[in-house]
Coordinates of C-alpha atoms in Angstrom, one line a residue:
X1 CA 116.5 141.7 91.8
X2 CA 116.5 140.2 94.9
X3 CA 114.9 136.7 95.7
X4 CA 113.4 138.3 99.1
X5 CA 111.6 140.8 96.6
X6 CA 109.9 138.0 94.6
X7 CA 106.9 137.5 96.8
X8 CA 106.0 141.6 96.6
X9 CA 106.4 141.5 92.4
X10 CA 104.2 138.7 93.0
X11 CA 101.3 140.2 95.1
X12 CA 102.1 143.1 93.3
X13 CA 101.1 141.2 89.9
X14 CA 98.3 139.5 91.0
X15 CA 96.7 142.4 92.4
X16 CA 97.5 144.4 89.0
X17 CA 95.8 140.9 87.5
X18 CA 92.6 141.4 89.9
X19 CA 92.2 145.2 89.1
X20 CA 92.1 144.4 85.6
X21 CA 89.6 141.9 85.3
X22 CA 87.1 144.2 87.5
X23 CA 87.5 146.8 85.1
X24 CA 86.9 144.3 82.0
X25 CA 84.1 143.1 84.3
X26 CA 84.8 139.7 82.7
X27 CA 82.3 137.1 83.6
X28 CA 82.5 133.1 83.3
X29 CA 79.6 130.7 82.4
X30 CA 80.8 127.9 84.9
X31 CA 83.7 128.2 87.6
X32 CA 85.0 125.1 88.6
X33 CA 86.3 125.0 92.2
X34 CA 88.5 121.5 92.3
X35 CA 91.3 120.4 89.9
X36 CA 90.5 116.7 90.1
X37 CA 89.1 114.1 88.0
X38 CA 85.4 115.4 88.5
X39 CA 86.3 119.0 88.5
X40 CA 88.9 119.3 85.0
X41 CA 86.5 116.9 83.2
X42 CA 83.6 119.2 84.0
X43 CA 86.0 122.2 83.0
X44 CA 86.9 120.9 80.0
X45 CA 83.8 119.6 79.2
X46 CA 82.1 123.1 79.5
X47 CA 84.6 124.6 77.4
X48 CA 84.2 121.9 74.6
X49 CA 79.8 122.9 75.1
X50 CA 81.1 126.7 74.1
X51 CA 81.0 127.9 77.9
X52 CA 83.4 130.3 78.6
X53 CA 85.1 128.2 81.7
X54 CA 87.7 128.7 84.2
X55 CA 88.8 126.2 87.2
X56 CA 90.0 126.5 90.5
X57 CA 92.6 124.7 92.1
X58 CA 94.4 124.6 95.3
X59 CA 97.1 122.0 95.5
X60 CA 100.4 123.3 95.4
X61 CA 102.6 122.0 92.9
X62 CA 104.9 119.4 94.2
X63 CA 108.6 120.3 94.9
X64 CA 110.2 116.6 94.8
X65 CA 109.2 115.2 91.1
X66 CA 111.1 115.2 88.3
X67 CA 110.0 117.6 86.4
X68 CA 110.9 120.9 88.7
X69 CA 111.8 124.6 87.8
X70 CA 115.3 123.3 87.0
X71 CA 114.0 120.7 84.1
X72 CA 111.4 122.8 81.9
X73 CA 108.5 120.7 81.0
X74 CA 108.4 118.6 77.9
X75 CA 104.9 120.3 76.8
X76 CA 103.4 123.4 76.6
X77 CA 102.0 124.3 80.5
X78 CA 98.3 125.6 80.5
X79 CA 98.2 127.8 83.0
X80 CA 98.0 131.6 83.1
X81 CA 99.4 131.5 86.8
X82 CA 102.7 129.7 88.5
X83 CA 102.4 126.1 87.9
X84 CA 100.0 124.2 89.9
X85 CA 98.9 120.8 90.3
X86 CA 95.9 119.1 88.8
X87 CA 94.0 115.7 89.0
X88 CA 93.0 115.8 93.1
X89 CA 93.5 113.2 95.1
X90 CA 93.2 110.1 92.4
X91 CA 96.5 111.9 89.9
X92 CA 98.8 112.8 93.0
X93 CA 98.4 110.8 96.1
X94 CA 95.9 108.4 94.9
X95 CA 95.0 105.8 92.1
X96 CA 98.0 107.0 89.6
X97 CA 100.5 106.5 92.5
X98 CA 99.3 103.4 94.3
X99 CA 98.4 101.9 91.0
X100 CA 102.3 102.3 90.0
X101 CA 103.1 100.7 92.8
X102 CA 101.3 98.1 92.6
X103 CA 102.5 97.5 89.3
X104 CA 106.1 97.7 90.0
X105 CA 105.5 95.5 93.2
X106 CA 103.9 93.2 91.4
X107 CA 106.4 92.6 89.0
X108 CA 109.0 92.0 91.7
X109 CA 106.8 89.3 93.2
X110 CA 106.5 88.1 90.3
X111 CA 110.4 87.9 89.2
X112 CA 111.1 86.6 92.5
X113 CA 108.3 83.4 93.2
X114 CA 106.6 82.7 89.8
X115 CA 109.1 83.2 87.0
X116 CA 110.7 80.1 87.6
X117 CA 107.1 78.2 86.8
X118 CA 107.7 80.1 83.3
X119 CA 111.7 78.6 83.0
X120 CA 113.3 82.1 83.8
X121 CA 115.8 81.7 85.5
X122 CA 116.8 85.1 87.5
X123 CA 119.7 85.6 90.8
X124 CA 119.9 87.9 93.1
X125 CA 116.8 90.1 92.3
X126 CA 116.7 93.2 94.2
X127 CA 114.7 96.6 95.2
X128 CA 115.4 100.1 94.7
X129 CA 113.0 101.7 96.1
X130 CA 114.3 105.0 95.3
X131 CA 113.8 104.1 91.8
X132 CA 110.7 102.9 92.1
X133 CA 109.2 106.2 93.7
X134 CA 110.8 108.1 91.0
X135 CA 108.9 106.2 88.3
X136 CA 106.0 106.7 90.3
X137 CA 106.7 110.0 90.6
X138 CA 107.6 110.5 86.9
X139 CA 104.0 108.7 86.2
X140 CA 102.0 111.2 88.2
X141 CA 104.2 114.2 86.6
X142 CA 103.2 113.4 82.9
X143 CA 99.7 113.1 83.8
X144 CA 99.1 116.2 86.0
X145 CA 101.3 118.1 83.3
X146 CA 98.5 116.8 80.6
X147 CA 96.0 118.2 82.2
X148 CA 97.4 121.4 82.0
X149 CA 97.7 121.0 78.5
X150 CA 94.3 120.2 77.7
X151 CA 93.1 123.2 79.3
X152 CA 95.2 124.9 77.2
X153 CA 93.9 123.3 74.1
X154 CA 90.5 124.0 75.1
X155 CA 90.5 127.1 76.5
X156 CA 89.9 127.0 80.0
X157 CA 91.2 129.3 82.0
X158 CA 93.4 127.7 85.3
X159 CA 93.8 129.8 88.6
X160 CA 96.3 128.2 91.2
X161 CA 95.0 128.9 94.5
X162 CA 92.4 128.7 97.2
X163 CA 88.6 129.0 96.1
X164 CA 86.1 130.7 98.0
X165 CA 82.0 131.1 97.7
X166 CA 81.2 135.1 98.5
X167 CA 78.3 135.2 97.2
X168 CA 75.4 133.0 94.4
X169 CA 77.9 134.0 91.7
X170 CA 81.3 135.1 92.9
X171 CA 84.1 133.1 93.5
X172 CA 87.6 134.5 95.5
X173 CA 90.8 133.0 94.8
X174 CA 93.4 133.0 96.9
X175 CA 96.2 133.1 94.6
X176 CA 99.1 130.4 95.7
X177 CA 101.6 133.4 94.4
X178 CA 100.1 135.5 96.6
X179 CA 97.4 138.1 96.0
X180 CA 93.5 137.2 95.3
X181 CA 91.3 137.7 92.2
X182 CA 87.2 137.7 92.4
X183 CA 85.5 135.9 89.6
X184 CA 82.3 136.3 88.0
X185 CA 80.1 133.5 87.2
X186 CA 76.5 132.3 85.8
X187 CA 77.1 129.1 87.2
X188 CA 79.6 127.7 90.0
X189 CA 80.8 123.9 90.4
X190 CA 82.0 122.5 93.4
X191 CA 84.5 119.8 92.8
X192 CA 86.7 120.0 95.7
X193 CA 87.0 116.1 96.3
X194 CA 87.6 114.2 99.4
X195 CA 90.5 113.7 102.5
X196 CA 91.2 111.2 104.9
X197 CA 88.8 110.3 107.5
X198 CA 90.9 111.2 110.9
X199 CA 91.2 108.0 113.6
X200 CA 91.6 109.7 116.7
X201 CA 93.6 106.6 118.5
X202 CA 96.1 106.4 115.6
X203 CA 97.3 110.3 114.8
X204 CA 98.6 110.3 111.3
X205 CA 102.3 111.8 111.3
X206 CA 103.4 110.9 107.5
X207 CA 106.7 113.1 108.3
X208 CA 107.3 111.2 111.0
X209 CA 107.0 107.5 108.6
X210 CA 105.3 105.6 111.8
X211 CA 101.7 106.0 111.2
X212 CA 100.5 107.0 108.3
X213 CA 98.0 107.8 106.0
X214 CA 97.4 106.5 102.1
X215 CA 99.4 109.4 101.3
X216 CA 102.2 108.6 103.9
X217 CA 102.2 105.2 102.3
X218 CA 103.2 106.3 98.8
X219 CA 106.2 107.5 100.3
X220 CA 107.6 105.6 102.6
X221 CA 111.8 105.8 102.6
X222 CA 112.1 102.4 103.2
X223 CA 110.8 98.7 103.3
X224 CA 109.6 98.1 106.7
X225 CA 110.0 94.7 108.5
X226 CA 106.1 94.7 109.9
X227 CA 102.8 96.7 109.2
X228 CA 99.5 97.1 110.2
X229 CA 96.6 98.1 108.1
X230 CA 93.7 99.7 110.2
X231 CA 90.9 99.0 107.6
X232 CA 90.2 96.1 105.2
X233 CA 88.8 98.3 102.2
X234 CA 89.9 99.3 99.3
X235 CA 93.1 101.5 99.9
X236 CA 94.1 99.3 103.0
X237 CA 94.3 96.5 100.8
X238 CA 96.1 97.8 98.1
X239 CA 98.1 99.2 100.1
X240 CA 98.6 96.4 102.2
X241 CA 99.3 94.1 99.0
X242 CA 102.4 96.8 97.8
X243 CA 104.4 96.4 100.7
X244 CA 103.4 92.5 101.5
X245 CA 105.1 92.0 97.9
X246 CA 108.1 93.9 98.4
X247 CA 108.9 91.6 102.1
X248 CA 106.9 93.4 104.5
X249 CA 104.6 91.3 107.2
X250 CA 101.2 92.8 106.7
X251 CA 98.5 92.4 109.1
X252 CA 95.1 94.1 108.4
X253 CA 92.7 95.2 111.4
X254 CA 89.4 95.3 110.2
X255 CA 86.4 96.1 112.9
X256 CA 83.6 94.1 110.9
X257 CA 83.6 90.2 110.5
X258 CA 84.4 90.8 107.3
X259 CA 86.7 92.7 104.5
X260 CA 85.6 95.2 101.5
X261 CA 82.3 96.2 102.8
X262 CA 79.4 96.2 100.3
X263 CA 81.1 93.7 98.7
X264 CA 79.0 90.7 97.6
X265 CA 79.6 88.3 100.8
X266 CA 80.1 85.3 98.8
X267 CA 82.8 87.1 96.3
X268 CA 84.5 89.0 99.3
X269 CA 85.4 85.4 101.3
X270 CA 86.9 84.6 98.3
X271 CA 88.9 87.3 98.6
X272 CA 89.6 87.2 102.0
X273 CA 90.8 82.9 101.0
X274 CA 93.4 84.4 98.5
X275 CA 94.9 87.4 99.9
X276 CA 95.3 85.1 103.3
X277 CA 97.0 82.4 101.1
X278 CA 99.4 85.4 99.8
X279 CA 100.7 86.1 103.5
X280 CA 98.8 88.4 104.2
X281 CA 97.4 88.4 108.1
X282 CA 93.8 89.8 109.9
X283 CA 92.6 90.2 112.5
X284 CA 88.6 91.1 111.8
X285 CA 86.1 91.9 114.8
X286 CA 89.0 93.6 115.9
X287 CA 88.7 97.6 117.1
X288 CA 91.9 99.7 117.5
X289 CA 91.9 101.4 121.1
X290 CA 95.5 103.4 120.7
X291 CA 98.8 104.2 118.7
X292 CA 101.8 105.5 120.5
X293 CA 104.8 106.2 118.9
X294 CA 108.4 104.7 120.0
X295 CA 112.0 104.8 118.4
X296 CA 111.7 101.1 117.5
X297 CA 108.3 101.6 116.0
X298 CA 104.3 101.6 117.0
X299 CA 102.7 100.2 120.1
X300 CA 99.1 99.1 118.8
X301 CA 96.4 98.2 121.3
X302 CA 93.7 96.3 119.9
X303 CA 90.7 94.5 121.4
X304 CA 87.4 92.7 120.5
X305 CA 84.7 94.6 119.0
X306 CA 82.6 93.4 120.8
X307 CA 84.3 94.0 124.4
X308 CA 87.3 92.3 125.8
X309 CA 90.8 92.2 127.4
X310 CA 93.1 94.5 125.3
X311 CA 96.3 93.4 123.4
X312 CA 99.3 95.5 122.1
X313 CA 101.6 94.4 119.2
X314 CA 104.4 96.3 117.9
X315 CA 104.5 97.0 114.2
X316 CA 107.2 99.3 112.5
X317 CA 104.6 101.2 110.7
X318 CA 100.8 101.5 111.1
X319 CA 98.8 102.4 108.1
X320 CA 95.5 104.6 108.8
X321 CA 93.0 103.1 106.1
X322 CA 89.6 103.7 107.6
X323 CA 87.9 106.1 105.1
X324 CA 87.8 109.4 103.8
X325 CA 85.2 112.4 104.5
X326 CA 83.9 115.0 102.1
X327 CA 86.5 117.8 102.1
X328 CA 84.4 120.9 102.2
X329 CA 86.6 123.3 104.5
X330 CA 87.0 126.8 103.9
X331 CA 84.9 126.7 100.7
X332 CA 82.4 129.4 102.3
X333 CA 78.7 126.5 102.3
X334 CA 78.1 128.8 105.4
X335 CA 78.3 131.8 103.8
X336 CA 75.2 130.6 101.4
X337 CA 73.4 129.0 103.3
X338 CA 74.3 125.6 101.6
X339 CA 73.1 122.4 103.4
X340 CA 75.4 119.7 104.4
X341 CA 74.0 116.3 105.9
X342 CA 75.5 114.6 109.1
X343 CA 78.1 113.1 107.3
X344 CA 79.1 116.4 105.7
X345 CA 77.9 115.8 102.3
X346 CA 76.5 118.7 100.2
X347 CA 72.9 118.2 99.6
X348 CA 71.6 118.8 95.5
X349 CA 69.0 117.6 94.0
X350 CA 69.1 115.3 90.7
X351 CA 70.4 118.1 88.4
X352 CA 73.4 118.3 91.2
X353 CA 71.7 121.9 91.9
X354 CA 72.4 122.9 95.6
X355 CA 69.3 125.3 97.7
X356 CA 71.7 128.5 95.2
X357 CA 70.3 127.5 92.1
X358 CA 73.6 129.2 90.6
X359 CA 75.9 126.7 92.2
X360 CA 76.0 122.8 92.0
X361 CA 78.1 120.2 93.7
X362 CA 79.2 116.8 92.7
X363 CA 81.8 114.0 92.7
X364 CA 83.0 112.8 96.8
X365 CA 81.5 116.3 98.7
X366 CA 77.9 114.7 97.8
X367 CA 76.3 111.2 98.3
X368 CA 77.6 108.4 96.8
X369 CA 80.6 106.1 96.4
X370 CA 84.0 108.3 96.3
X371 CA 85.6 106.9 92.8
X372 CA 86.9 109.3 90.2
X373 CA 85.3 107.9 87.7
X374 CA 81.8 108.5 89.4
X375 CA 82.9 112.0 89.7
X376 CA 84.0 112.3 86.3
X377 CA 80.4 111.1 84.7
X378 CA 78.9 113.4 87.6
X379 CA 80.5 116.7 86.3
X380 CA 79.4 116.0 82.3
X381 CA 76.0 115.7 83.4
X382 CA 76.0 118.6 85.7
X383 CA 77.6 120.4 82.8
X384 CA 75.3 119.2 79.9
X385 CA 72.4 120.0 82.1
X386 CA 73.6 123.9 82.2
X387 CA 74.2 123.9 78.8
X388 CA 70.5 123.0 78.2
X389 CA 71.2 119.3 77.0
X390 CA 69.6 116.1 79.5
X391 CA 72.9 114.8 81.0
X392 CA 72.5 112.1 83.6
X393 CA 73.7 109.5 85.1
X394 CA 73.3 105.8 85.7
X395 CA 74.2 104.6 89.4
X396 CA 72.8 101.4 89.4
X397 CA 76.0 100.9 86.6
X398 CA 79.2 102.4 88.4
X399 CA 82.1 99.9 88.6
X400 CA 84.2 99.6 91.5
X401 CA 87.7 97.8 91.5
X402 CA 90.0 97.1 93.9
X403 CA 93.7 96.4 92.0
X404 CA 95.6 93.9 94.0
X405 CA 96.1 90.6 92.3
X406 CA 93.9 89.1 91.6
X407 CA 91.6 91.8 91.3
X408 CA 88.3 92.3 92.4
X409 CA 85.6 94.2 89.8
X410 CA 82.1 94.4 90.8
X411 CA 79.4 96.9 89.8
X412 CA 75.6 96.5 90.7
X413 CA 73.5 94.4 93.2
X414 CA 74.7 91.7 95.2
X415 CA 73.0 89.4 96.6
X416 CA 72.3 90.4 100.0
X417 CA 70.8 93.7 98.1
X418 CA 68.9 91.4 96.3
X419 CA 67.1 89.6 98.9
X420 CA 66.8 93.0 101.1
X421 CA 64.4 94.0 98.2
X422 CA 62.4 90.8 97.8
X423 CA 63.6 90.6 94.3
X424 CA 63.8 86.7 92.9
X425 CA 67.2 86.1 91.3
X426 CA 69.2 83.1 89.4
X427 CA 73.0 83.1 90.0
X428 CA 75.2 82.0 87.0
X429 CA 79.3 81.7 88.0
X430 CA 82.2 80.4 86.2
X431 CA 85.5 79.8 88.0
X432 CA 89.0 80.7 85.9
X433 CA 90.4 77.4 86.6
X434 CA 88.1 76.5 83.8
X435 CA 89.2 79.5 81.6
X436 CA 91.7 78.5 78.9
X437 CA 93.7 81.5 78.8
X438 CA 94.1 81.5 82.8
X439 CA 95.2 78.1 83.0
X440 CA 97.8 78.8 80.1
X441 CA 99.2 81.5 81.7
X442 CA 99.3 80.3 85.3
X443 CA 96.5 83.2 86.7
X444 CA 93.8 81.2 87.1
X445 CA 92.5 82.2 90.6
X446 CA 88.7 83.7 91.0
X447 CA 85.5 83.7 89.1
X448 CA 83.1 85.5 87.4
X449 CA 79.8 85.7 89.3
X450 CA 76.5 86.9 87.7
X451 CA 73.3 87.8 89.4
X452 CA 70.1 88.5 86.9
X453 CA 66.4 89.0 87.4
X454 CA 64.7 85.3 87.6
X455 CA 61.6 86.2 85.2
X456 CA 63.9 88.8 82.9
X457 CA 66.6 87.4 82.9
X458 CA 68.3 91.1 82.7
X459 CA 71.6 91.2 84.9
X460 CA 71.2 92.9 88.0
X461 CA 74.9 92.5 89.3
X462 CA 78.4 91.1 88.0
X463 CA 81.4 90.3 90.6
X464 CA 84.5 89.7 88.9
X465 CA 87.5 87.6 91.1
X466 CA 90.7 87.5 88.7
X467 CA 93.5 88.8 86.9
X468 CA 92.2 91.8 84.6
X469 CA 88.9 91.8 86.6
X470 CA 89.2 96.4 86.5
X471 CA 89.1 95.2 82.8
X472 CA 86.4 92.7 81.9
X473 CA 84.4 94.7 84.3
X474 CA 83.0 97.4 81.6
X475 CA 81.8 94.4 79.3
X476 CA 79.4 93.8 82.4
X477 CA 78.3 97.5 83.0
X478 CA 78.1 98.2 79.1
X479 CA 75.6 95.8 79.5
X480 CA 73.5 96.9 82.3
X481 CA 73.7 100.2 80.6
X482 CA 71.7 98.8 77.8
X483 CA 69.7 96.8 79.9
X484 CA 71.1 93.2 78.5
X485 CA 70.2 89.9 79.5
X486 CA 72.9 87.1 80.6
X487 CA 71.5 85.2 77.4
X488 CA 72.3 88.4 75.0
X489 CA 75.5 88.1 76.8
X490 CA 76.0 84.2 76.6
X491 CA 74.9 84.6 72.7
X492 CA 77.8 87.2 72.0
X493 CA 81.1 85.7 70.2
X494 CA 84.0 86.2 72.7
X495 CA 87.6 85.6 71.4
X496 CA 89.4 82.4 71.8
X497 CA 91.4 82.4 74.0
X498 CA 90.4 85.1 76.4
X499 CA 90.0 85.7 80.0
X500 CA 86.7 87.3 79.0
X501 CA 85.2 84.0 77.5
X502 CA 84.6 83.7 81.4
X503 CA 82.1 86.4 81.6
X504 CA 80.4 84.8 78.5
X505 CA 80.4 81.4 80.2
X506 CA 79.2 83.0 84.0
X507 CA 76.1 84.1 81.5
X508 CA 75.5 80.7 80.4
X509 CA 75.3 79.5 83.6
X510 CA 72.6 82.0 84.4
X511 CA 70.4 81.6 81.4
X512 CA 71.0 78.0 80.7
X513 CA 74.3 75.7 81.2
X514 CA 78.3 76.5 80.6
X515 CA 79.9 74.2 78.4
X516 CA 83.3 73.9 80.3
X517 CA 82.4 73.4 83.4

């Protein structure tokens, strides 16, 4: 057989496929349409509730990892079609990647300034970035390829390809291989995620390697000399902080007067102290006006926010970090009637119902911060609500973390919340300098800030500045999830010596006194 034939056996199959199932008139519980982390969670949590569950996803799977059609996988794959790619955004071009690169940069920085202070002694370290992408790219491959193997284990059937709404229970799949299937379902999920918000001065070109987006910058072929970071939030700054450690001169363009908004104010100039002491450069109260492309590199034109005479720098590559929108095209809201807000958000009530009480939306298409995790806790709620049980879900207790290093952690109010709603407050904070375990180790830049009600004493808010802060961050949503006081906290046993004796003594501060500093 020919290889030009392949694509006709194929739409020949999945047409066979689609006859099939109308004839069995098979019909699902819950459809999930989105392969991330809130839409295979909810999948797989369906299944585990006895729903019979299938999930739609769209991404392609890749054709430069490791693991192709010429190296079989190492696992069983779980998919009744070709082999797609799960996990959204956050497993292939988002938190897996950036957080391996973080990783590996960060362990080049440190081999190349701070192992001395430790008396290694190392000559002539190097980077190969070519095998750094590959681990990255080996990282993201075991991950995605688990997915596929959980569906497998429980049961949930995985179409690769483009999912449509035709009608309050029917969903058409595009098949990737060609073809299209209709499914049948009580109950319909939308899951389909996020994608970078467009800056019309800068047009992204990630083939082209000069301006990019977060996903351009995962990929870059080679070190650049400069860069500029259009945004100072999350992404931009991790971002930022990979190819700052591996030589690059980063300079962040941030329109506000200030980085990370949302952030705690007093916690995010902090921040702003220690990543400027890195190297790293900004330029706040700054707008971008234009982008244009040259063989040497990018022509930036910037100029006050607030009105003033324009300035251009040159930058080998300029990195688009200004946000990301719900992504919501071709999904068929129109064809239901389905409501978006201005901001293109799918409107649901608190069971994550939309106006079709047959189909629900949750995770970055609807309101709210757009982390994985949030999406994750979204889709078991929506799901145990179906299956009759009373799933729900606490915002007020959603971390956020941004990974440079140090990190930043924070989850709750902040103080300029606080005082917006009139609500009297005490403030307890503990710096690392003072933490035993930091100072032994050298890492001892930060703190650990905590806010808590002034007659309750229950903590409203905990800001975390330091190494491990993604980590000692649960202790402080665990408990606000319980509804703990900084004194229950204060009164806990930590471990000796332990970065998290810092959350204990931040607690102190708030209910009574620390006893080291």
């Amino acid at each position: 057989m020919s290889i030009a034939a392949l694509p006709r056996l194929r739409a020949f199959a999945a047409a066979a496929r689609s006859q099939a199932r109308a004839l069995s008139s098979e019909r699902y519980d819950v459809v999930v349409v989105g392969g991330g982390p809130g839409g295979y969670v909810a999948a797989i949590k369906a299944s585990q509730l006895g729903l019979k569950t299938a999930c739609v996803e769209s991404r392609a799977a890749r054709q430069s990892t490791l693991r192709d059609a010429a190296a079989p996988p190492t696992r069983p794959v779980a998919t009744r079609r070709s082999r797609g790619t799960l996990g959204g955004t956050c497993l292939n071009v988002g938190c897996i990647p950036s957080k391996a690169l973080l990783h590996s940069s960060h362990l080049y920085e440190e081999a190349t300034k701070h192992f001395k202070d430790h008396g290694i002694v190392v000559n002539d370290v190097k980077v190969d970035l070519d095998k750094m992408m590959a681990n990255k790219a080996s990282s993201v491959d075991s991950l995605t390829g688990g997915i596929e193997f959980l569906f497998k284990k429980y049961k949930v059937d995985y179409l690769q390809g483009k999912g449509t709404l035709q009608g309050p229970n029917s969903v058409g799949v595009a098949l990737n291989d060609g073809g299209a299937e209709t499914l049948d379902a009580a109950h319909i999920l939308l899951a389909t995620g996020s994608e970078v918000s467009p800056l019309p001065p800068c047009p992204v070109d990630n083939a082209g390697g000069r301006i990019v987006d977060s996903t351009g910058a995962l990929d870059l072929k080679e070190i650049p000399k400069t860069m500029a970071v259009i945004g100072g939030g999350v992404i931009g700054l991790e971002m930022g902080s990979v190819w700052r450690r591996l030589g690059t001169k980063v300079t962040v363009i941030e329109f506000l007067d200030h980085i990370v908004p949302g952030t705690d104010k007093d916690v995010g100039k902090t921040f702003l102290r220690l990543l400027k002491k890195q190297g790293m450069k900004f330029k706040l109260k700054t707008a971008v006006q234009s982008a244009e492309v040259a063989e040497e590199g990018v022509a930036l034109t910037h100029a006050p926010a607030k009105g003033g005479d324009a300035t251009t720098d040159h930058f080998d590559v300029v990195l688009v970090a200004t946000g990301r929108r719900p992504f919501t095209e071709g999904l068929g809201l129109e064809n239901l009637g389905i409501e978006t807000d201005k901001l293109g958000r799918v409107q649901v009530d608190e069971h994550f119902r939309t106006k079709v009480p047959s189909v629900f939306a949750f995770g970055d298409v609807i309101d709210g911060p757009m982390l994985a995790h949030k999406a994750e806790e979204e889709g078991i709620a929506c799901v145990e609500n179906i299956a009759g049980f009373a799933g729900h879900v606490n915002y007020d207790a959603i971390p956020g973390v941004i990974y440079t290093h140090p990190e930043l952690a924070t989850v709750g109010r902040t103080e300029e919340q606080l005082k917006e709603a009139n609500i009297e407050y005490k403030v307890g904070s503990f710096p690392f300098s003072a933490n035993s375990r930091a100072r032994a180790v050298g890492d001892s830049e930060g703190m650990v800030k905590v806010l808590t009600d002034a007659a309750s004493d229950k903590i409203l808010g905990v800001h975390i500045i330091g190494p491990n802060a993604g980590e000692m961050i649960a202790e402080g949503v665990l408990g606000m999830e319980y509804g703990a006081s900084s004194e229950d906290v204060a009164r806990t046993c930590h471990a000796h010596p332990t970065l998290s004796e810092a959350m204990k003594e931040a607690c102190m501060a708030a209910s009574s006194q620390p006893i080291h500093f």
